[in-house]
CSV table of C-alpha atoms in Angstrom, one decimal:
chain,number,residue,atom,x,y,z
A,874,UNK,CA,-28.5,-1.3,-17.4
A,875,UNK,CA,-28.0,1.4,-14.5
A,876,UNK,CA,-26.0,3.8,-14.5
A,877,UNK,CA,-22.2,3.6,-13.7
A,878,UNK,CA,-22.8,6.4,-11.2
A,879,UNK,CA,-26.1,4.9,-9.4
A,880,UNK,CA,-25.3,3.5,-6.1
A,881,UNK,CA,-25.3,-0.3,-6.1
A,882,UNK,CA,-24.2,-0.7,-9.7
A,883,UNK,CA,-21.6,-2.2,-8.7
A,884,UNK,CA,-21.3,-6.1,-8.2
A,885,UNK,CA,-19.4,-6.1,-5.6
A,886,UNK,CA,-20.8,-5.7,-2.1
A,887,UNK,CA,-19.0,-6.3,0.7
A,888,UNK,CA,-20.5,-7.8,4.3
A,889,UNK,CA,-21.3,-5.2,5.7
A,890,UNK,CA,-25.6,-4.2,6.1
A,891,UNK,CA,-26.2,-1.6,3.3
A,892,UNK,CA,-28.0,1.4,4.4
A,893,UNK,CA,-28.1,0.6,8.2
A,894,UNK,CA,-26.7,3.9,9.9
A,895,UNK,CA,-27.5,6.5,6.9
A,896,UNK,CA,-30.0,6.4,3.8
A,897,UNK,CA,-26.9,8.7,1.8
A,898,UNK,CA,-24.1,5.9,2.8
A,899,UNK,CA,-24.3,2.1,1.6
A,900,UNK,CA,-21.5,0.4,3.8
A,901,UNK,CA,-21.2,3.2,6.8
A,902,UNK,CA,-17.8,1.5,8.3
A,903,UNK,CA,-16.1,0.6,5.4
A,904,UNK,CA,-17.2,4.5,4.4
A,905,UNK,CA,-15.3,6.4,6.9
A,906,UNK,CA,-12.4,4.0,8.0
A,907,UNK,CA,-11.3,5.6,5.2
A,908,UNK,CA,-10.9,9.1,6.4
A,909,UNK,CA,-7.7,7.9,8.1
A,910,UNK,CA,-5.5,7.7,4.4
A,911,UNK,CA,-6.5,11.6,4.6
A,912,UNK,CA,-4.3,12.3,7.6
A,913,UNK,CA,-2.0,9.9,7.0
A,914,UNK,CA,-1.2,10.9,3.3
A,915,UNK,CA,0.2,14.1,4.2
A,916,UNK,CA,1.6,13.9,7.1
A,917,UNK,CA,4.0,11.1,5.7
A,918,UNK,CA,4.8,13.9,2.9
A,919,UNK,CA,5.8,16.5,5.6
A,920,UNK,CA,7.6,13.4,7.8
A,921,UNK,CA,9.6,11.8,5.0
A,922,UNK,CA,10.6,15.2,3.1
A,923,UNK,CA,14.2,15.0,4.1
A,924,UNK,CA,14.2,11.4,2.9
A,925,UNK,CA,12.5,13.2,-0.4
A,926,UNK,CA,14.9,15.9,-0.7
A,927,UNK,CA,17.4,12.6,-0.5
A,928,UNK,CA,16.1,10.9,-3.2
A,929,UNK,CA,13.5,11.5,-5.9
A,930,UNK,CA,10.7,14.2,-5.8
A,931,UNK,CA,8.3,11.4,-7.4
A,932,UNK,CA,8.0,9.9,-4.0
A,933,UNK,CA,5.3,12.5,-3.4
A,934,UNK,CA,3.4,10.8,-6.4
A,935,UNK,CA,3.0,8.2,-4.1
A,936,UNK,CA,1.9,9.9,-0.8
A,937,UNK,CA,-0.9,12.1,-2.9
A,938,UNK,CA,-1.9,8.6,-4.9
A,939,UNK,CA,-2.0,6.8,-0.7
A,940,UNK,CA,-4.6,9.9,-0.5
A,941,UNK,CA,-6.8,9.3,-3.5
A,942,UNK,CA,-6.8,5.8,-2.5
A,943,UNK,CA,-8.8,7.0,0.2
A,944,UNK,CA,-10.8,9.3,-1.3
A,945,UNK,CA,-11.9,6.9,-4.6
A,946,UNK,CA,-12.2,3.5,-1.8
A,947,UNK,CA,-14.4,6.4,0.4
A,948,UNK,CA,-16.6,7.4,-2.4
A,949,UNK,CA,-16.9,3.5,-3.5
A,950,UNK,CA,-18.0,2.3,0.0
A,951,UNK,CA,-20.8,5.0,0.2
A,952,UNK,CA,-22.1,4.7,-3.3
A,953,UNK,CA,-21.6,0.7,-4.0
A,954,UNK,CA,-21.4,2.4,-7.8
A,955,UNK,CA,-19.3,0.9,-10.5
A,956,UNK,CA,-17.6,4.2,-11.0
A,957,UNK,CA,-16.7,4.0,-7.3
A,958,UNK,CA,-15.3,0.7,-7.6
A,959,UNK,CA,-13.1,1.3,-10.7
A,960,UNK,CA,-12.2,4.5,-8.9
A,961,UNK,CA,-11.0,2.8,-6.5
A,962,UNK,CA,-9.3,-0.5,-7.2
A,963,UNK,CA,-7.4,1.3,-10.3
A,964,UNK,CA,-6.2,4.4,-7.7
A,965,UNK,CA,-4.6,0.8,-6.0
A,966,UNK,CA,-3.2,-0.6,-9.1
A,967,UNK,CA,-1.0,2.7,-9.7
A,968,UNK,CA,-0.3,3.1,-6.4
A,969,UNK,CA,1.6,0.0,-6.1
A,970,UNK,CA,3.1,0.9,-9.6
A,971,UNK,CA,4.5,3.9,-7.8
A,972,UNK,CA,6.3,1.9,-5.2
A,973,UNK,CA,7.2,-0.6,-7.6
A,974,UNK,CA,9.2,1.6,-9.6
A,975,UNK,CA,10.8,4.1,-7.0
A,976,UNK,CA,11.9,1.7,-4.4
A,977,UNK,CA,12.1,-2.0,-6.3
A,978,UNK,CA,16.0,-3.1,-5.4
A,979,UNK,CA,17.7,-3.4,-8.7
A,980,UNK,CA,18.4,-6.8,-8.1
A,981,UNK,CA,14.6,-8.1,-8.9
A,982,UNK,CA,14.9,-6.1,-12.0
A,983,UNK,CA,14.2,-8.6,-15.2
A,984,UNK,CA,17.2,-9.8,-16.5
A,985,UNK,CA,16.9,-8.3,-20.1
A,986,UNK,CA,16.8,-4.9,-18.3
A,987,UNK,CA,19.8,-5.1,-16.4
A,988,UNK,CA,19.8,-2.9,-13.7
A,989,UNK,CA,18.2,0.3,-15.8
A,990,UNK,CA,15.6,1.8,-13.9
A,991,UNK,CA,14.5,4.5,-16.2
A,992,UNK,CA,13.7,1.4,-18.6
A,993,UNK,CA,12.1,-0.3,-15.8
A,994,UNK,CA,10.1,2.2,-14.9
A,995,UNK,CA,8.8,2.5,-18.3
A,996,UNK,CA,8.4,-1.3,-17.9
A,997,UNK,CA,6.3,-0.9,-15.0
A,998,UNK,CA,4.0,2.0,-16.3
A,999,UNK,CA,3.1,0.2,-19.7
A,1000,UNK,CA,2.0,-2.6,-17.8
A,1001,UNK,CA,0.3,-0.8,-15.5
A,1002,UNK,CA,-1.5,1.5,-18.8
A,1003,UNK,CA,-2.5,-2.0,-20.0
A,1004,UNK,CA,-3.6,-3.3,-16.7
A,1005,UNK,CA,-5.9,-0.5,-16.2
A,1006,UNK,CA,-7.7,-0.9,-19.6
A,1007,UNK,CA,-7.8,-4.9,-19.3
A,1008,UNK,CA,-9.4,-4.1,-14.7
A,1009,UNK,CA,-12.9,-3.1,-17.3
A,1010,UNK,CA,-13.2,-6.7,-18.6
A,1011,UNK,CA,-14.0,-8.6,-15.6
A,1012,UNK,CA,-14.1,-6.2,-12.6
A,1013,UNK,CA,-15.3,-8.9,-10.3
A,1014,UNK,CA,-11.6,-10.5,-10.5
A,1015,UNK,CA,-9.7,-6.9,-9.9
A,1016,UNK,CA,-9.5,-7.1,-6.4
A,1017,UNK,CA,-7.8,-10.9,-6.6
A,1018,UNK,CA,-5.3,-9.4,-9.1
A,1019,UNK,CA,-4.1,-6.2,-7.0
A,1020,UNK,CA,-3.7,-8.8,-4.1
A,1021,UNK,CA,-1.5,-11.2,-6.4
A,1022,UNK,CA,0.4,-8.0,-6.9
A,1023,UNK,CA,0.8,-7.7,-3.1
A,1024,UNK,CA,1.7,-11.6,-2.9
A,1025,UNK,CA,5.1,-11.1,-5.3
A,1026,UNK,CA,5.8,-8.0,-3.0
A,1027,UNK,CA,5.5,-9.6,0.2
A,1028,UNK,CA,7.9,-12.4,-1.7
A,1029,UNK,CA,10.6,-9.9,-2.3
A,1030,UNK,CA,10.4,-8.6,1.4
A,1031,UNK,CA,11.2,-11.8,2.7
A,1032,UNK,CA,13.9,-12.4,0.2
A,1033,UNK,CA,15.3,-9.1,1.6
A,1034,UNK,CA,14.9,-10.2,5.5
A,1035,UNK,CA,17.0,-13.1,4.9
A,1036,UNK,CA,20.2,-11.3,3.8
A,1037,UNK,CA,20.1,-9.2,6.4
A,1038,UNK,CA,20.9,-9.6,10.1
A,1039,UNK,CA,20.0,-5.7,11.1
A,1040,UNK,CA,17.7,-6.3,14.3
A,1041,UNK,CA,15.7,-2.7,13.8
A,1042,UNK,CA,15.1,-4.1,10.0
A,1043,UNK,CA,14.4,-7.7,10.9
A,1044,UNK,CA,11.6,-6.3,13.4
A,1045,UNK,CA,10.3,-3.0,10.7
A,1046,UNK,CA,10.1,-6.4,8.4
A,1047,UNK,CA,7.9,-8.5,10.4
A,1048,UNK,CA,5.7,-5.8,12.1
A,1049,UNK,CA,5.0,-5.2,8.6
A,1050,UNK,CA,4.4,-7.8,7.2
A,1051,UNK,CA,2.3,-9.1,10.4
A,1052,UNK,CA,0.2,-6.2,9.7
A,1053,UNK,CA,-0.3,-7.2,6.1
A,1054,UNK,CA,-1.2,-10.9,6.9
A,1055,UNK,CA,-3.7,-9.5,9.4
A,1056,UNK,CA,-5.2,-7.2,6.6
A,1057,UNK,CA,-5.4,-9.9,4.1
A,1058,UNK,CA,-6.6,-12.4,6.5
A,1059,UNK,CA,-9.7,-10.1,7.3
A,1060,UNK,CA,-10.0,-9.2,3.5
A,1061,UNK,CA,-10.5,-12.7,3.2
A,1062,UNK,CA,-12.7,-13.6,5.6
A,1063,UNK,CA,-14.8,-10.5,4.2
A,1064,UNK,CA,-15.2,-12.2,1.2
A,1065,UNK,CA,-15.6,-16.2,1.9
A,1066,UNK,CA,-17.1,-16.3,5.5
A,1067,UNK,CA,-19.3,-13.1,5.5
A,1068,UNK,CA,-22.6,-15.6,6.2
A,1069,UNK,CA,-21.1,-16.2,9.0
A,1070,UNK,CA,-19.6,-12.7,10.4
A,1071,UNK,CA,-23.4,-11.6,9.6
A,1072,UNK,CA,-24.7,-14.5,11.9
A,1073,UNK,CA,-22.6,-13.3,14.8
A,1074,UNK,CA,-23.2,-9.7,13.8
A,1075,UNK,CA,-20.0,-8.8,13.2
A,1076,UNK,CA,-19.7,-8.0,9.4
A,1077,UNK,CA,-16.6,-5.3,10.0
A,1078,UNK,CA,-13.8,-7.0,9.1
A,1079,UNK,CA,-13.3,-5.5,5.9
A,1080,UNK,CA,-13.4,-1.8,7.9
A,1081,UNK,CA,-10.9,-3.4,10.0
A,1082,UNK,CA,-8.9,-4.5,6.8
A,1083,UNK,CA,-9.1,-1.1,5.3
A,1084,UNK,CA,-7.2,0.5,9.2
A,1085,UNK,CA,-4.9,-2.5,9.0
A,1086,UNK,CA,-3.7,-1.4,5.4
A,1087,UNK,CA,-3.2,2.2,6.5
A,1088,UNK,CA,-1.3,0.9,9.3
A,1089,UNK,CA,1.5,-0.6,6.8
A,1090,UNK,CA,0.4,1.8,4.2
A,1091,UNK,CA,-1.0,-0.8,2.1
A,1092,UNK,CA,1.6,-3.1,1.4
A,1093,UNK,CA,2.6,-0.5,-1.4
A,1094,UNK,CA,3.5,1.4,0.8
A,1095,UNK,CA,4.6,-1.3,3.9
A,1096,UNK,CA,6.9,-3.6,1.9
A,1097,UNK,CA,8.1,-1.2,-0.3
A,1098,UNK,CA,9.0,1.3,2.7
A,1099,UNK,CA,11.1,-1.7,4.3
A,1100,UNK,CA,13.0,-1.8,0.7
A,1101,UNK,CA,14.1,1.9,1.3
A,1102,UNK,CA,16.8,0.6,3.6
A,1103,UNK,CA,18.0,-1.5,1.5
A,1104,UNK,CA,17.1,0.3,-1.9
A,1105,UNK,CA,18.3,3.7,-0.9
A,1106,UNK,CA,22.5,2.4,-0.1
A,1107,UNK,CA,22.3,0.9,-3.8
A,1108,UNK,CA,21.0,3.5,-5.2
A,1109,UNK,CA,23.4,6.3,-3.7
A,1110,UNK,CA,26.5,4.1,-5.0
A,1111,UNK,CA,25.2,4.0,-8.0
A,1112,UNK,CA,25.0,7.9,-8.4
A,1113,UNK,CA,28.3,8.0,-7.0
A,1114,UNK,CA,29.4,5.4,-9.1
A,1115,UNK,CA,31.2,3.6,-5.4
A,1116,UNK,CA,31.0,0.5,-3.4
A,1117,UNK,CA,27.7,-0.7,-2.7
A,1118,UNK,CA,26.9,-0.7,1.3
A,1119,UNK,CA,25.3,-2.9,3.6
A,1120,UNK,CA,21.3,-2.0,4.5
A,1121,UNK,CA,21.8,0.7,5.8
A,1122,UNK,CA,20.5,5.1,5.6
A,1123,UNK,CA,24.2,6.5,5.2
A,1124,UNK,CA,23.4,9.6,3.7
A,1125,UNK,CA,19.3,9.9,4.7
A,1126,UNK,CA,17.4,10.9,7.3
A,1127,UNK,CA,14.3,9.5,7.1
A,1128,UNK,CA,11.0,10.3,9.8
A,1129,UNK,CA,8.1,8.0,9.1
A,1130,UNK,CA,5.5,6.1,10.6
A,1131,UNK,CA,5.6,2.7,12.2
A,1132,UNK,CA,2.3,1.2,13.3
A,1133,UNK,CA,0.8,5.0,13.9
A,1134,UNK,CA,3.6,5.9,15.9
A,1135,UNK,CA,6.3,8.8,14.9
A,1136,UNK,CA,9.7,6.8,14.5
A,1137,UNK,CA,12.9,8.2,13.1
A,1138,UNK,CA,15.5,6.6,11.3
A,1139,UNK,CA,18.6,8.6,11.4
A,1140,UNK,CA,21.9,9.0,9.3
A,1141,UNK,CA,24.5,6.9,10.2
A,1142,UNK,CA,27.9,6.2,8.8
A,1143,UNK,CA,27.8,2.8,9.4
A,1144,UNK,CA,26.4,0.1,6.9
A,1145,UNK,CA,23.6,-0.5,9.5
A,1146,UNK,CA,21.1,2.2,9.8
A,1147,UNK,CA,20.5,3.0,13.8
A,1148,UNK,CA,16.3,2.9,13.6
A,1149,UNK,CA,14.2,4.2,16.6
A,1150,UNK,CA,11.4,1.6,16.9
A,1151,UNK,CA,8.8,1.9,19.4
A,1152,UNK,CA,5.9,-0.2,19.9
């Protein structure tokens, strides 16, 4: 049996040609499209840090766990190592249990829970604790199960689009999740058609997948940063114990990133956030 750390210990390999550009690197694309979640990680903790100061210092959990997403998916890419792989797809799993539990709407909480997020978040992270234990028994499914994952939060973005009839939302929503679909579409083709891709000598797409991902953050990021707007109103009445607003950023000022481009999403003191969006 090799060694978890040898390179191609792992099962999975993607399309990509092994070893073509450099005898240190297994899959050179895949490799360094990754060196992008490195930039991106903290500048989005220097650009969102009013929005921070706003509402909950664990948000930077989840701009350091975008980075060693990166890092771990880097390090599996150049090794092909089962160590790499684990590394990497479990770095996933608690990065979308980050965005699950700061900026799920209260509303999709389970019912038993009411609308307790401490408890939820508990909820969240002994799931995840088992989740990560249970990735080691058949890694060759893990990748399916952090996309199901991504599935039930694309579900509750569009459940969210539909009560709203904010323009700037309605178009952060769908650039979004247009982005994701693209992502997922070239995931999959990665995976099913990669006889083909090789035959046309194109056997990218899951670099191209990887860029896509950082473009909406990962759906962990990209769905869940579309919940802010709605998320962050509830959550302000329900420290202030008042009305609950429309979507809107009433008391935030939020700077972020929208398709690589700086946008900024002001305070307002109307239900309806005024958003900046450029293409």
């Amino acid at each position: 049996m090799p060694s978890i750390f040898a390179y191609q210990s792992s099962e999975v390999d993607w399309c990509e040609s092994n070893f073509q550009h450099w005898e240190l690197v297994a899959e050179f694309y895949n490799t360094f499209s990754n060196v992008t979640f490195f930039i991106f990680g903290p500048l989005m903790m220097f650009l969102m840090h009013p929005y921070v100061q706003k509402r909950s210092r664990y948000i930077y959990v989840t701009f350091i766990l975008f980075t060693v997403v990166g890092l771990f998916s880097m390090y599996f890419h150049m090794t092909l190592s089962f160590l790499g792989q684990m590394l990497d797809e479990i770095a996933i799993l608690w990065l979308l249990a980050s965005g699950y539990s700061i900026w799920m709407p209260r509303c999709y909480f389970p019912a038993f829970l009411g609308e307790n997020r401490p408890q939820y978040i508990c909820l969240v992270i002994t799931a995840t604790v088992v989740s990560t234990f249970l990735s080691f028994l058949t890694p060759m499914i893990n990748a399916y199960a952090l996309n199901s994952i991504a599935l039930h939060v694309v579900y509750v973005v569009a459940q969210e689009y539909k009560k709203t009839s904010n323009k700037e939302l309605r178009r952060l929503i769908e650039v979004t999740m247009v982005s994701w679909a693209f992502a997922f579409t070239s995931w999959i083709s990665d995976c099913w058609l990669c006889s083909f891709w090789q035959w046309i000598n194109f056997s990218y797409l899951h670099s191209i997948c990887l860029y896509s991902r950082l473009m909406e953050t990962r759906i962990s990021e990209g769905g869940p940063r579309a919940l802010v707007f709605f998320e962050a109103p509830r959550e302000t009445s329900m420290n202030r114990q008042g009305p609950v607003p429309g979507p809107g950023l009433q008391i935030l000022e939020l700077i972020t990133v929208e398709d690589g481009i700086f946008s900024r999403m002001a305070a307002t003191t109307s239900p309806i956030p005024h958003v900046l969006l450029t293409m």
